Amino acid sequence: MYTLDRTEHFEQEIRKSRFLAIACPVESEAEAKARLAEVSDPAANHNCWAFRIGQVYRFSDDGEPSGTAGKPILQAIDGQALDRTLVVVTRWFGGILLGSGGLIRAYGGTAAMCLRAAEKTEYVERVALTVSLGFSDLALVKARLGAFAGLVMDEEAYHDTGARLAFRVPAEKAEEIGRLIVDLTSGRAEIGA
């Protein structure tokens, strides 16, 4: 799976109707709804959209015939193996009816072209871990944690006797890292999720 690096735009005209696709990275359904409200144009005829966040997905035809807009946009997201992605395709009607097939091609195609142009990063599911340890173990643990690809350090807080580290690691590495910390500190470190 992949996720978008940043918001991407793509615009095209199809038989005098203007289509604008905006693809956004989102982390939650609430964020997707907030971004949808932000990028939708109330002056446009239709703001059709779809998003996928893990197993959760939603789509809307926003007044277009059922199945001609939202579902093709979702298929464009899924077709490019994207996750945590919202795509809104806004249409300003140009006076020529496109028919069901034309609408499916226009909405799905506009979304797909926008997504193809977007910069993507492979999505890695991460879990959060915290470690409380003494100063005597800190340098060695930090050095060994630095060798793990995909580890993201979120916080380093110091106190009288040591430090508390908060970080995120790829889910498949969490158990291995926990064992490593226990081994390096001879069980002195406290590990939490």
PDB file of C-alpha atoms in Angstrom:
ATOM      1  CA  MET A   1       0.000   0.000   0.000  1.00  0.00           C
ATOM      2  CA  TYR A   2       1.003   3.595  -0.598  1.00  0.00           C
ATOM      3  CA  THR A   3      -0.025   6.978   0.735  1.00  0.00           C
ATOM      4  CA  LEU A   4       0.214  10.445  -0.783  1.00  0.00           C
ATOM      5  CA  ASP A   5       3.096  12.722   0.195  1.00  0.00           C
ATOM      6  CA  ARG A   6       1.058  15.901  -0.288  1.00  0.00           C
ATOM      7  CA  THR A   7      -2.126  17.293  -1.831  1.00  0.00           C
ATOM      8  CA  GLU A   8      -2.264  17.030  -5.617  1.00  0.00           C
ATOM      9  CA  HIS A   9      -4.502  18.796  -8.200  1.00  0.00           C
ATOM     10  CA  PHE A  10      -5.451  17.860 -11.756  1.00  0.00           C
ATOM     11  CA  GLU A  11      -7.884  19.651 -14.061  1.00  0.00           C
ATOM     12  CA  GLN A  12      -9.323  18.801 -17.465  1.00  0.00           C
ATOM     13  CA  GLU A  13     -12.226  19.744 -19.705  1.00  0.00           C
ATOM     14  CA  ILE A  14     -14.497  17.039 -21.112  1.00  0.00           C
ATOM     15  CA  ARG A  15     -17.188  18.101 -23.581  1.00  0.00           C
ATOM     16  CA  LYS A  16     -17.371  21.635 -22.144  1.00  0.00           C
ATOM     17  CA  SER A  17     -17.630  20.449 -18.515  1.00  0.00           C
ATOM     18  CA  ARG A  18     -14.665  21.333 -16.287  1.00  0.00           C
ATOM     19  CA  PHE A  19     -13.434  18.617 -13.905  1.00  0.00           C
ATOM     20  CA  LEU A  20     -11.021  19.374 -11.052  1.00  0.00           C
ATOM     21  CA  ALA A  21      -9.596  16.529  -8.963  1.00  0.00           C
ATOM     22  CA  ILE A  22      -7.979  17.206  -5.592  1.00  0.00           C
ATOM     23  CA  ALA A  23      -6.265  14.259  -3.889  1.00  0.00           C
ATOM     24  CA  CYS A  24      -5.329  14.638  -0.216  1.00  0.00           C
ATOM     25  CA  PRO A  25      -3.530  12.453   2.319  1.00  0.00           C
ATOM     26  CA  VAL A  26      -5.745  11.915   5.405  1.00  0.00           C
ATOM     27  CA  GLU A  27      -5.215  10.008   8.656  1.00  0.00           C
ATOM     28  CA  SER A  28      -8.806   9.598   9.908  1.00  0.00           C
ATOM     29  CA  GLU A  29     -12.415   9.721   8.801  1.00  0.00           C
ATOM     30  CA  ALA A  30     -12.863  12.989  10.724  1.00  0.00           C
ATOM     31  CA  GLU A  31      -9.904  14.530   8.880  1.00  0.00           C
ATOM     32  CA  ALA A  32     -11.308  13.284   5.545  1.00  0.00           C
ATOM     33  CA  LYS A  33     -14.655  14.972   6.258  1.00  0.00           C
ATOM     34  CA  ALA A  34     -12.915  18.200   7.307  1.00  0.00           C
ATOM     35  CA  ARG A  35     -10.762  18.249   4.134  1.00  0.00           C
ATOM     36  CA  LEU A  36     -13.843  17.456   2.030  1.00  0.00           C
ATOM     37  CA  ALA A  37     -15.638  20.507   3.442  1.00  0.00           C
ATOM     38  CA  GLU A  38     -12.494  22.585   2.851  1.00  0.00           C
ATOM     39  CA  VAL A  39     -11.877  21.671  -0.826  1.00  0.00           C
ATOM     40  CA  SER A  40     -15.479  21.350  -2.063  1.00  0.00           C
ATOM     41  CA  ASP A  41     -16.709  24.285  -4.143  1.00  0.00           C
ATOM     42  CA  PRO A  42     -20.322  25.211  -3.253  1.00  0.00           C
ATOM     43  CA  ALA A  43     -20.620  27.103  -6.574  1.00  0.00           C
ATOM     44  CA  ALA A  44     -19.900  23.935  -8.595  1.00  0.00           C
ATOM     45  CA  ASN A  45     -22.622  21.617  -9.867  1.00  0.00           C
ATOM     46  CA  HIS A  46     -21.153  18.497  -8.215  1.00  0.00           C
ATOM     47  CA  ASN A  47     -18.460  17.713  -5.630  1.00  0.00           C
ATOM     48  CA  CYS A  48     -18.142  13.938  -5.893  1.00  0.00           C
ATOM     49  CA  TRP A  49     -15.667  12.166  -3.638  1.00  0.00           C
ATOM     50  CA  ALA A  50     -14.284   8.956  -2.173  1.00  0.00           C
ATOM     51  CA  PHE A  51     -11.805   8.049   0.530  1.00  0.00           C
ATOM     52  CA  ARG A  52     -10.109   4.947   1.868  1.00  0.00           C
ATOM     53  CA  ILE A  53      -8.488   4.675   5.306  1.00  0.00           C
ATOM     54  CA  GLY A  54      -7.545   1.055   5.954  1.00  0.00           C
ATOM     55  CA  GLN A  55     -10.738  -1.006   5.725  1.00  0.00           C
ATOM     56  CA  VAL A  56     -12.955   2.090   6.016  1.00  0.00           C
ATOM     57  CA  TYR A  57     -14.132   3.664   2.781  1.00  0.00           C
ATOM     58  CA  ARG A  58     -16.902   6.052   1.766  1.00  0.00           C
ATOM     59  CA  PHE A  59     -17.974   7.671  -1.497  1.00  0.00           C
ATOM     60  CA  SER A  60     -20.625  10.056  -2.784  1.00  0.00           C
ATOM     61  CA  ASP A  61     -22.119  10.795  -6.211  1.00  0.00           C
ATOM     62  CA  ASP A  62     -23.361  14.237  -4.992  1.00  0.00           C
ATOM     63  CA  GLY A  63     -26.389  14.331  -7.282  1.00  0.00           C
ATOM     64  CA  GLU A  64     -24.911  12.521 -10.278  1.00  0.00           C
ATOM     65  CA  PRO A  65     -26.675   9.267 -11.282  1.00  0.00           C
ATOM     66  CA  SER A  66     -25.982   6.476  -8.779  1.00  0.00           C
ATOM     67  CA  GLY A  67     -22.659   4.695  -9.307  1.00  0.00           C
ATOM     68  CA  THR A  68     -21.305   7.138 -11.903  1.00  0.00           C
ATOM     69  CA  ALA A  69     -18.962   9.272  -9.781  1.00  0.00           C
ATOM     70  CA  GLY A  70     -18.077   8.207  -6.230  1.00  0.00           C
ATOM     71  CA  LYS A  71     -17.519   4.539  -6.990  1.00  0.00           C
ATOM     72  CA  PRO A  72     -15.227   5.181 -10.008  1.00  0.00           C
ATOM     73  CA  ILE A  73     -13.201   7.594  -7.832  1.00  0.00           C
ATOM     74  CA  LEU A  74     -12.847   4.887  -5.155  1.00  0.00           C
ATOM     75  CA  GLN A  75     -11.806   2.409  -7.858  1.00  0.00           C
ATOM     76  CA  ALA A  76      -9.078   4.847  -8.954  1.00  0.00           C
ATOM     77  CA  ILE A  77      -7.802   4.990  -5.347  1.00  0.00           C
ATOM     78  CA  ASP A  78      -7.866   1.204  -4.997  1.00  0.00           C
ATOM     79  CA  GLY A  79      -6.422   0.675  -8.488  1.00  0.00           C
ATOM     80  CA  GLN A  80      -3.255   2.486  -7.442  1.00  0.00           C
ATOM     81  CA  ALA A  81      -3.031   0.660  -4.083  1.00  0.00           C
ATOM     82  CA  LEU A  82      -3.482   3.849  -2.066  1.00  0.00           C
ATOM     83  CA  ASP A  83      -4.488   4.097   1.574  1.00  0.00           C
ATOM     84  CA  ARG A  84      -5.273   7.107   3.763  1.00  0.00           C
ATOM     85  CA  THR A  85      -6.394   9.006   0.667  1.00  0.00           C
ATOM     86  CA  LEU A  86      -9.303  11.338  -0.131  1.00  0.00           C
ATOM     87  CA  VAL A  87     -10.113  12.374  -3.708  1.00  0.00           C
ATOM     88  CA  VAL A  88     -12.684  15.053  -4.521  1.00  0.00           C
ATOM     89  CA  VAL A  89     -13.650  15.588  -8.176  1.00  0.00           C
ATOM     90  CA  THR A  90     -15.557  18.827  -8.717  1.00  0.00           C
ATOM     91  CA  ARG A  91     -17.590  19.328 -11.886  1.00  0.00           C
ATOM     92  CA  TRP A  92     -18.805  22.536 -13.424  1.00  0.00           C
ATOM     93  CA  PHE A  93     -21.464  21.500 -15.982  1.00  0.00           C
ATOM     94  CA  GLY A  94     -20.812  22.699 -19.535  1.00  0.00           C
ATOM     95  CA  GLY A  95     -24.231  22.024 -21.035  1.00  0.00           C
ATOM     96  CA  ILE A  96     -23.559  18.680 -22.739  1.00  0.00           C
ATOM     97  CA  LEU A  97     -24.852  15.490 -21.104  1.00  0.00           C
ATOM     98  CA  LEU A  98     -22.197  12.779 -20.867  1.00  0.00           C
ATOM     99  CA  GLY A  99     -24.396   9.751 -20.153  1.00  0.00           C
ATOM    100  CA  SER A 100     -23.630   7.136 -17.506  1.00  0.00           C
ATOM    101  CA  GLY A 101     -20.592   5.683 -19.273  1.00  0.00           C
ATOM    102  CA  GLY A 102     -19.194   9.135 -19.991  1.00  0.00           C
ATOM    103  CA  LEU A 103     -19.612  10.188 -16.356  1.00  0.00           C
ATOM    104  CA  ILE A 104     -17.901   7.021 -15.101  1.00  0.00           C
ATOM    105  CA  ARG A 105     -14.959   7.628 -17.468  1.00  0.00           C
ATOM    106  CA  ALA A 106     -14.808  11.345 -16.644  1.00  0.00           C
ATOM    107  CA  TYR A 107     -14.867  11.018 -12.842  1.00  0.00           C
ATOM    108  CA  GLY A 108     -12.765   7.853 -12.626  1.00  0.00           C
ATOM    109  CA  GLY A 109     -10.322   9.066 -15.276  1.00  0.00           C
ATOM    110  CA  THR A 110      -9.861  12.513 -13.726  1.00  0.00           C
ATOM    111  CA  ALA A 111      -9.230  10.938 -10.305  1.00  0.00           C
ATOM    112  CA  ALA A 112      -6.808   8.372 -11.771  1.00  0.00           C
ATOM    113  CA  MET A 113      -4.815  11.016 -13.681  1.00  0.00           C
ATOM    114  CA  CYS A 114      -4.534  13.133 -10.542  1.00  0.00           C
ATOM    115  CA  LEU A 115      -3.337  10.137  -8.496  1.00  0.00           C
ATOM    116  CA  ARG A 116      -0.845   9.058 -11.164  1.00  0.00           C
ATOM    117  CA  ALA A 117       0.778  12.509 -11.017  1.00  0.00           C
ATOM    118  CA  ALA A 118       0.959  12.510  -7.197  1.00  0.00           C
ATOM    119  CA  GLU A 119       4.113  11.674  -5.256  1.00  0.00           C
ATOM    120  CA  LYS A 120       3.593   8.548  -3.148  1.00  0.00           C
ATOM    121  CA  THR A 121       5.352   6.813  -0.283  1.00  0.00           C
ATOM    122  CA  GLU A 122       5.017   3.196   0.716  1.00  0.00           C
ATOM    123  CA  TYR A 123       2.780   3.076   3.795  1.00  0.00           C
ATOM    124  CA  VAL A 124       4.235   1.274   6.808  1.00  0.00           C
ATOM    125  CA  GLU A 125       2.001   0.628   9.807  1.00  0.00           C
ATOM    126  CA  ARG A 126       3.752   1.735  12.986  1.00  0.00           C
ATOM    127  CA  VAL A 127       3.113   1.086  16.670  1.00  0.00           C
ATOM    128  CA  ALA A 128       4.027   3.457  19.490  1.00  0.00           C
ATOM    129  CA  LEU A 129       6.419   2.373  22.234  1.00  0.00           C
ATOM    130  CA  THR A 130       7.765   4.148  25.306  1.00  0.00           C
ATOM    131  CA  VAL A 131      10.900   3.211  27.215  1.00  0.00           C
ATOM    132  CA  SER A 132      11.959   4.505  30.625  1.00  0.00           C
ATOM    133  CA  LEU A 133      15.598   3.817  31.382  1.00  0.00           C
ATOM    134  CA  GLY A 134      18.554   5.053  33.404  1.00  0.00           C
ATOM    135  CA  PHE A 135      21.362   7.266  32.140  1.00  0.00           C
ATOM    136  CA  SER A 136      23.768   4.308  32.238  1.00  0.00           C
ATOM    137  CA  ASP A 137      21.751   2.525  29.516  1.00  0.00           C
ATOM    138  CA  LEU A 138      20.650   5.543  27.468  1.00  0.00           C
ATOM    139  CA  ALA A 139      23.587   5.973  25.050  1.00  0.00           C
ATOM    140  CA  LEU A 140      23.751   2.284  24.123  1.00  0.00           C
ATOM    141  CA  VAL A 141      19.968   1.946  23.632  1.00  0.00           C
ATOM    142  CA  LYS A 142      19.769   5.112  21.499  1.00  0.00           C
ATOM    143  CA  ALA A 143      22.694   3.959  19.353  1.00  0.00           C
ATOM    144  CA  ARG A 144      21.119   0.553  18.730  1.00  0.00           C
ATOM    145  CA  LEU A 145      17.649   2.047  18.050  1.00  0.00           C
ATOM    146  CA  GLY A 146      19.226   4.328  15.443  1.00  0.00           C
ATOM    147  CA  ALA A 147      20.104   1.255  13.383  1.00  0.00           C
ATOM    148  CA  PHE A 148      16.438   0.348  12.818  1.00  0.00           C
ATOM    149  CA  ALA A 149      15.029   1.634   9.529  1.00  0.00           C
ATOM    150  CA  GLY A 150      11.590   3.152   9.853  1.00  0.00           C
ATOM    151  CA  LEU A 151      11.914   4.105  13.532  1.00  0.00           C
ATOM    152  CA  VAL A 152      10.495   7.579  14.241  1.00  0.00           C
ATOM    153  CA  MET A 153      11.575   9.230  17.508  1.00  0.00           C
ATOM    154  CA  ASP A 154       8.699  11.337  18.868  1.00  0.00           C
ATOM    155  CA  GLU A 155       9.970  12.444  22.266  1.00  0.00           C
ATOM    156  CA  GLU A 156      13.026  12.336  24.498  1.00  0.00           C
ATOM    157  CA  ALA A 157      12.298  13.534  28.049  1.00  0.00           C
ATOM    158  CA  TYR A 158      14.956  13.583  30.766  1.00  0.00           C
ATOM    159  CA  HIS A 159      14.438  13.285  34.535  1.00  0.00           C
ATOM    160  CA  ASP A 160      16.679  12.942  37.614  1.00  0.00           C
ATOM    161  CA  THR A 161      17.738   9.334  37.064  1.00  0.00           C
ATOM    162  CA  GLY A 162      17.381   8.820  33.324  1.00  0.00           C
ATOM    163  CA  ALA A 163      15.120   9.389  30.337  1.00  0.00           C
ATOM    164  CA  ARG A 164      11.821   8.447  28.776  1.00  0.00           C
ATOM    165  CA  LEU A 165      11.870   7.771  25.026  1.00  0.00           C
ATOM    166  CA  ALA A 166       8.675   7.739  22.959  1.00  0.00           C
ATOM    167  CA  PHE A 167       8.922   6.424  19.403  1.00  0.00           C
ATOM    168  CA  ARG A 168       7.062   4.617  16.644  1.00  0.00           C
ATOM    169  CA  VAL A 169       8.369   1.504  14.910  1.00  0.00           C
ATOM    170  CA  PRO A 170       7.166  -0.668  12.035  1.00  0.00           C
ATOM    171  CA  ALA A 171       4.608  -3.082  13.541  1.00  0.00           C
ATOM    172  CA  GLU A 172       6.546  -6.176  12.484  1.00  0.00           C
ATOM    173  CA  LYS A 173       9.672  -4.929  14.327  1.00  0.00           C
ATOM    174  CA  ALA A 174       8.014  -3.962  17.661  1.00  0.00           C
ATOM    175  CA  GLU A 175       8.560  -7.301  19.417  1.00  0.00           C
ATOM    176  CA  GLU A 176      12.168  -7.572  18.216  1.00  0.00           C
ATOM    177  CA  ILE A 177      12.950  -4.030  19.439  1.00  0.00           C
ATOM    178  CA  GLY A 178      11.319  -4.744  22.812  1.00  0.00           C
ATOM    179  CA  ARG A 179      13.507  -7.851  23.274  1.00  0.00           C
ATOM    180  CA  LEU A 180      16.594  -5.910  22.223  1.00  0.00           C
ATOM    181  CA  ILE A 181      15.961  -3.181  24.814  1.00  0.00           C
ATOM    182  CA  VAL A 182      15.389  -5.761  27.570  1.00  0.00           C
ATOM    183  CA  ASP A 183      18.644  -7.521  26.603  1.00  0.00           C
ATOM    184  CA  LEU A 184      20.687  -4.305  26.378  1.00  0.00           C
ATOM    185  CA  THR A 185      19.507  -3.058  29.783  1.00  0.00           C
ATOM    186  CA  SER A 186      19.451  -6.485  31.491  1.00  0.00           C
ATOM    187  CA  GLY A 187      15.764  -5.944  32.203  1.00  0.00           C
ATOM    188  CA  ARG A 188      16.195  -2.546  33.887  1.00  0.00           C
ATOM    189  CA  ALA A 189      14.209  -0.599  31.251  1.00  0.00           C
ATOM    190  CA  GLU A 190      10.431  -0.270  31.500  1.00  0.00           C
ATOM    191  CA  ILE A 191       8.725  -0.714  28.142  1.00  0.00           C
ATOM    192  CA  GLY A 192       5.167   0.426  27.467  1.00  0.00           C
ATOM    193  CA  ALA A 193       2.886   0.847  24.520  1.00  0.00           C
TER     194      ALA A 193
END
